[in-house]
Amino acid sequence: MQDCVEVMGLVLKAEPMGEYDKRVVILTRERGKISAFARGARRPNSKFLAAACPFVFGTFRLLEGRNSWYVGEISASNYFEQLRQDFEGACYGMYFLELCDSCTRENNDEKEVLKLLYQSLRALTHGSLDRRLVRAVFEIRLVVANGEFPGLPTGDYESDTLYAIGFIESTPVERLYTFTVSDSVLSQLERAAAAYRREALPGRFKSLEVLETL
């Protein structure tokens, strides 16, 4: 009998495998990042057709094979359909997923990153929030969650910007997206977030290249 685990998580990536299968990468609360195969997920009548896709959040029942995990059941609680139907929002969301995929590991404690990602995707769907601000907050807090935060930046930053960065670093994730800033502070937050990301999360991100063309 195959070993079975049940995890809560969010699909970071899905790619075709063979003629009908998919390989999904799931950021989970219990086991960090897990790769698993969803057999038959690309068939028109597959029970995984809608659920084995990026942005899907829910409970995943995984079966352990000899060398790989296999998806047994998916109980989705949020598809982030509103985000997927909005081109700009989907571009921001795919960037968030790609960043999390690059910095998380299997069997690590990634609960804080999962919580941050979920709340940040929700924030992207709120029409009252500036997505540039959501991105800056996400980037800074992801650096914090990875234990790479170097402290407040030095240089020509307004006191309101430094206060906002301190708030982003220390406030509970559930309260991250509860403030707004002036245009000048937003520009400085974006500059600081980009510097943090380049230092702590280096690499080339295809989704970022797309996002920066918008």
mmCIF file of C-alpha atoms in Angstrom:
data_model
loop_
_atom_site.group_PDB
_atom_site.id
_atom_site.type_symbol
_atom_site.label_atom_id
_atom_site.label_comp_id
_atom_site.label_asym_id
_atom_site.label_seq_id
_atom_site.Cartn_x
_atom_site.Cartn_y
_atom_site.Cartn_z
ATOM 1 C CA MET A 1 0.000 0.000 0.000
ATOM 2 C CA GLN A 2 1.348 3.402 -0.947
ATOM 3 C CA ASP A 3 2.139 5.914 1.777
ATOM 4 C CA CYS A 4 -0.281 8.826 1.718
ATOM 5 C CA VAL A 5 -0.023 12.341 3.131
ATOM 6 C CA GLU A 6 -2.489 15.195 3.185
ATOM 7 C CA VAL A 7 -1.101 18.708 2.885
ATOM 8 C CA MET A 8 -2.460 22.222 2.547
ATOM 9 C CA GLY A 9 -0.804 24.314 -0.095
ATOM 10 C CA LEU A 10 -0.799 26.407 -3.239
ATOM 11 C CA VAL A 11 0.270 25.361 -6.740
ATOM 12 C CA LEU A 12 3.313 27.355 -7.832
ATOM 13 C CA LYS A 13 3.837 25.737 -11.207
ATOM 14 C CA ALA A 14 2.333 23.146 -13.533
ATOM 15 C CA GLU A 15 3.977 21.736 -16.639
ATOM 16 C CA PRO A 16 2.972 19.037 -19.128
ATOM 17 C CA MET A 17 4.553 15.618 -18.835
ATOM 18 C CA GLY A 18 4.080 12.976 -21.501
ATOM 19 C CA GLU A 19 0.835 12.958 -23.432
ATOM 20 C CA TYR A 20 -1.725 13.551 -20.678
ATOM 21 C CA ASP A 21 0.018 14.095 -17.330
ATOM 22 C CA LYS A 22 1.210 17.165 -15.452
ATOM 23 C CA ARG A 23 3.988 17.814 -12.990
ATOM 24 C CA VAL A 24 2.880 20.271 -10.327
ATOM 25 C CA VAL A 25 4.990 22.131 -7.783
ATOM 26 C CA ILE A 26 3.087 22.838 -4.570
ATOM 27 C CA LEU A 27 4.168 25.081 -1.708
ATOM 28 C CA THR A 28 2.780 23.309 1.356
ATOM 29 C CA ARG A 29 2.319 24.192 4.998
ATOM 30 C CA GLU A 30 3.497 20.812 6.243
ATOM 31 C CA ARG A 31 6.416 19.840 3.996
ATOM 32 C CA GLY A 32 7.666 22.917 2.231
ATOM 33 C CA LYS A 33 7.827 22.672 -1.550
ATOM 34 C CA ILE A 34 6.763 19.367 -3.123
ATOM 35 C CA SER A 35 6.783 18.201 -6.736
ATOM 36 C CA ALA A 36 4.138 15.664 -7.698
ATOM 37 C CA PHE A 37 2.715 14.073 -10.835
ATOM 38 C CA ALA A 38 -0.983 14.443 -11.645
ATOM 39 C CA ARG A 39 -1.790 11.518 -13.904
ATOM 40 C CA GLY A 40 -4.199 12.255 -16.711
ATOM 41 C CA ALA A 41 -4.560 15.910 -15.636
ATOM 42 C CA ARG A 42 -4.602 17.117 -19.251
ATOM 43 C CA ARG A 43 -7.458 14.873 -20.334
ATOM 44 C CA PRO A 44 -10.708 16.813 -20.973
ATOM 45 C CA ASN A 45 -12.617 14.753 -18.398
ATOM 46 C CA SER A 46 -9.876 14.698 -15.733
ATOM 47 C CA LYS A 47 -10.842 15.496 -12.163
ATOM 48 C CA PHE A 48 -7.563 17.447 -11.994
ATOM 49 C CA LEU A 49 -8.200 19.561 -15.104
ATOM 50 C CA ALA A 50 -9.011 22.784 -13.217
ATOM 51 C CA ALA A 51 -7.227 22.082 -9.942
ATOM 52 C CA ALA A 52 -3.736 21.065 -11.100
ATOM 53 C CA CYS A 53 -2.985 24.651 -12.172
ATOM 54 C CA PRO A 54 -1.047 27.639 -10.829
ATOM 55 C CA PHE A 55 -2.786 29.766 -8.162
ATOM 56 C CA VAL A 56 -4.964 26.896 -6.901
ATOM 57 C CA PHE A 57 -5.034 26.734 -3.097
ATOM 58 C CA GLY A 58 -6.461 23.858 -1.129
ATOM 59 C CA THR A 59 -5.839 20.429 0.360
ATOM 60 C CA PHE A 60 -3.829 17.881 -1.599
ATOM 61 C CA ARG A 61 -3.797 14.150 -0.942
ATOM 62 C CA LEU A 62 -0.444 12.833 -2.158
ATOM 63 C CA LEU A 63 0.682 9.258 -2.697
ATOM 64 C CA GLU A 64 4.357 8.369 -2.389
ATOM 65 C CA GLY A 65 5.759 6.257 -5.183
ATOM 66 C CA ARG A 66 9.171 4.676 -5.402
ATOM 67 C CA ASN A 67 10.850 7.891 -6.598
ATOM 68 C CA SER A 68 8.096 10.484 -6.819
ATOM 69 C CA TRP A 69 4.900 11.843 -5.311
ATOM 70 C CA TYR A 70 1.601 11.414 -7.134
ATOM 71 C CA VAL A 71 -1.575 13.454 -6.709
ATOM 72 C CA GLY A 72 -4.451 11.371 -5.421
ATOM 73 C CA GLU A 73 -7.068 14.023 -4.643
ATOM 74 C CA ILE A 74 -7.321 17.816 -4.724
ATOM 75 C CA SER A 75 -9.882 19.712 -2.672
ATOM 76 C CA ALA A 76 -9.537 23.301 -3.890
ATOM 77 C CA SER A 77 -10.791 26.152 -1.713
ATOM 78 C CA ASN A 78 -9.586 29.056 -3.866
ATOM 79 C CA TYR A 79 -8.799 29.105 -7.586
ATOM 80 C CA PHE A 80 -8.039 32.854 -7.669
ATOM 81 C CA GLU A 81 -10.207 32.925 -10.784
ATOM 82 C CA GLN A 82 -10.550 36.709 -10.643
ATOM 83 C CA LEU A 83 -6.777 37.024 -10.816
ATOM 84 C CA ARG A 84 -6.384 34.542 -13.650
ATOM 85 C CA GLN A 85 -8.915 36.445 -15.786
ATOM 86 C CA ASP A 86 -7.067 39.765 -15.324
ATOM 87 C CA PHE A 87 -3.934 39.930 -17.514
ATOM 88 C CA GLU A 88 -2.083 42.491 -15.403
ATOM 89 C CA GLY A 89 -3.061 40.801 -12.152
ATOM 90 C CA ALA A 90 -2.020 37.406 -13.516
ATOM 91 C CA CYS A 91 1.390 38.832 -14.483
ATOM 92 C CA TYR A 92 1.930 40.098 -10.937
ATOM 93 C CA GLY A 93 0.706 36.791 -9.537
ATOM 94 C CA MET A 94 2.959 34.676 -11.752
ATOM 95 C CA TYR A 95 5.920 36.769 -10.636
ATOM 96 C CA PHE A 96 5.042 36.101 -6.990
ATOM 97 C CA LEU A 97 4.769 32.372 -7.713
ATOM 98 C CA GLU A 98 8.109 32.301 -9.526
ATOM 99 C CA LEU A 99 9.877 34.122 -6.699
ATOM 100 C CA CYS A 100 8.484 31.675 -4.140
ATOM 101 C CA ASP A 101 9.452 28.722 -6.313
ATOM 102 C CA SER A 102 13.026 29.999 -6.486
ATOM 103 C CA CYS A 103 13.539 30.483 -2.756
ATOM 104 C CA THR A 104 11.665 27.602 -1.092
ATOM 105 C CA ARG A 105 12.844 24.047 -0.522
ATOM 106 C CA GLU A 106 11.436 20.598 0.169
ATOM 107 C CA ASN A 107 11.082 19.692 3.870
ATOM 108 C CA ASN A 108 11.794 23.288 4.945
ATOM 109 C CA ASP A 109 9.426 25.191 7.193
ATOM 110 C CA GLU A 110 7.811 27.434 4.591
ATOM 111 C CA LYS A 111 4.609 28.269 6.481
ATOM 112 C CA GLU A 112 5.421 31.995 6.613
ATOM 113 C CA VAL A 113 6.136 32.139 2.876
ATOM 114 C CA LEU A 114 2.912 30.272 2.084
ATOM 115 C CA LYS A 115 0.909 32.636 4.262
ATOM 116 C CA LEU A 116 2.592 35.651 2.658
ATOM 117 C CA LEU A 117 1.942 34.352 -0.840
ATOM 118 C CA TYR A 118 -1.723 33.639 -0.153
ATOM 119 C CA GLN A 119 -2.357 37.057 1.408
ATOM 120 C CA SER A 120 -0.447 38.793 -1.389
ATOM 121 C CA LEU A 121 -2.486 37.077 -4.112
ATOM 122 C CA ARG A 122 -5.635 38.139 -2.297
ATOM 123 C CA ALA A 123 -4.305 41.699 -2.147
ATOM 124 C CA LEU A 124 -3.826 41.699 -5.931
ATOM 125 C CA THR A 125 -7.560 41.087 -6.357
ATOM 126 C CA HIS A 126 -8.543 44.106 -4.243
ATOM 127 C CA GLY A 127 -9.308 46.988 -6.583
ATOM 128 C CA SER A 128 -8.517 49.586 -3.932
ATOM 129 C CA LEU A 129 -4.877 48.509 -3.522
ATOM 130 C CA ASP A 130 -2.103 49.766 -5.798
ATOM 131 C CA ARG A 131 -0.447 46.674 -7.250
ATOM 132 C CA ARG A 132 2.920 48.424 -7.317
ATOM 133 C CA LEU A 133 2.630 48.749 -3.545
ATOM 134 C CA VAL A 134 1.550 45.103 -3.202
ATOM 135 C CA ARG A 135 4.614 44.040 -5.168
ATOM 136 C CA ALA A 136 7.008 46.158 -3.074
ATOM 137 C CA VAL A 137 5.509 44.842 0.170
ATOM 138 C CA PHE A 138 5.692 41.255 -1.069
ATOM 139 C CA GLU A 139 9.324 41.528 -2.164
ATOM 140 C CA ILE A 140 10.470 43.088 1.106
ATOM 141 C CA ARG A 141 8.565 40.665 3.306
ATOM 142 C CA LEU A 142 9.743 37.661 1.282
ATOM 143 C CA VAL A 143 13.336 38.706 1.953
ATOM 144 C CA VAL A 144 12.436 38.923 5.655
ATOM 145 C CA ALA A 145 10.787 35.473 5.597
ATOM 146 C CA ASN A 146 13.943 34.024 4.073
ATOM 147 C CA GLY A 147 16.064 35.423 6.889
ATOM 148 C CA GLU A 148 17.981 37.707 4.506
ATOM 149 C CA PHE A 149 16.729 41.121 5.642
ATOM 150 C CA PRO A 150 19.769 43.422 6.091
ATOM 151 C CA GLY A 151 17.993 46.158 8.031
ATOM 152 C CA LEU A 152 16.701 49.567 7.011
ATOM 153 C CA PRO A 153 18.364 51.028 3.924
ATOM 154 C CA THR A 154 20.721 53.969 4.098
ATOM 155 C CA GLY A 155 20.710 56.915 1.763
ATOM 156 C CA ASP A 156 18.143 59.433 0.633
ATOM 157 C CA TYR A 157 14.922 57.961 2.033
ATOM 158 C CA GLU A 158 12.043 59.844 3.609
ATOM 159 C CA SER A 159 11.194 59.052 7.211
ATOM 160 C CA ASP A 160 7.783 57.778 6.060
ATOM 161 C CA THR A 161 9.516 55.300 3.755
ATOM 162 C CA LEU A 162 11.719 53.981 6.550
ATOM 163 C CA TYR A 163 8.668 53.701 8.808
ATOM 164 C CA ALA A 164 6.810 51.742 6.098
ATOM 165 C CA ILE A 165 9.737 49.339 5.648
ATOM 166 C CA GLY A 166 9.886 48.781 9.410
ATOM 167 C CA PHE A 167 6.148 48.088 9.410
ATOM 168 C CA ILE A 168 6.475 45.614 6.522
ATOM 169 C CA GLU A 169 9.302 43.819 8.309
ATOM 170 C CA SER A 170 7.590 43.365 11.658
ATOM 171 C CA THR A 171 3.811 43.391 11.301
ATOM 172 C CA PRO A 172 1.816 40.121 11.117
ATOM 173 C CA VAL A 173 1.234 38.978 7.542
ATOM 174 C CA GLU A 174 -2.529 39.341 7.947
ATOM 175 C CA ARG A 175 -2.085 43.115 8.456
ATOM 176 C CA LEU A 176 0.490 43.779 5.739
ATOM 177 C CA TYR A 177 -1.885 45.264 3.210
ATOM 178 C CA THR A 178 -3.675 47.729 5.450
ATOM 179 C CA PHE A 179 -1.897 50.971 4.549
ATOM 180 C CA THR A 180 -1.352 53.336 1.651
ATOM 181 C CA VAL A 181 1.524 55.698 0.887
ATOM 182 C CA SER A 182 2.206 58.815 -1.148
ATOM 183 C CA ASP A 183 3.614 58.569 -4.670
ATOM 184 C CA SER A 184 7.066 59.627 -3.519
ATOM 185 C CA VAL A 185 7.134 57.030 -0.727
ATOM 186 C CA LEU A 186 5.886 54.349 -3.127
ATOM 187 C CA SER A 187 8.734 55.112 -5.532
ATOM 188 C CA GLN A 188 11.237 54.811 -2.685
ATOM 189 C CA LEU A 189 9.672 51.564 -1.473
ATOM 190 C CA GLU A 190 9.978 50.151 -4.982
ATOM 191 C CA ARG A 191 13.638 51.167 -5.112
ATOM 192 C CA ALA A 192 14.364 49.606 -1.718
ATOM 193 C CA ALA A 193 12.427 46.413 -2.567
ATOM 194 C CA ALA A 194 14.318 45.995 -5.835
ATOM 195 C CA ALA A 195 17.649 46.407 -4.039
ATOM 196 C CA TYR A 196 16.683 43.851 -1.372
ATOM 197 C CA ARG A 197 15.526 41.378 -4.023
ATOM 198 C CA ARG A 198 18.639 41.698 -6.167
ATOM 199 C CA GLU A 199 20.822 41.100 -3.135
ATOM 200 C CA ALA A 200 18.853 38.326 -1.415
ATOM 201 C CA LEU A 201 17.024 36.649 -4.314
ATOM 202 C CA PRO A 202 19.311 36.946 -7.329
ATOM 203 C CA GLY A 203 18.425 35.369 -10.609
ATOM 204 C CA ARG A 204 16.599 35.924 -13.843
ATOM 205 C CA PHE A 205 12.823 35.731 -13.574
ATOM 206 C CA LYS A 206 10.903 35.400 -16.835
ATOM 207 C CA SER A 207 7.701 36.653 -15.231
ATOM 208 C CA LEU A 208 9.484 39.798 -14.037
ATOM 209 C CA GLU A 209 10.627 40.541 -17.575
ATOM 210 C CA VAL A 210 7.007 40.333 -18.719
ATOM 211 C CA LEU A 211 5.755 42.375 -15.775
ATOM 212 C CA GLU A 212 8.188 45.207 -16.423
ATOM 213 C CA THR A 213 6.881 45.623 -19.970
ATOM 214 C CA LEU A 214 3.424 46.573 -18.696
#
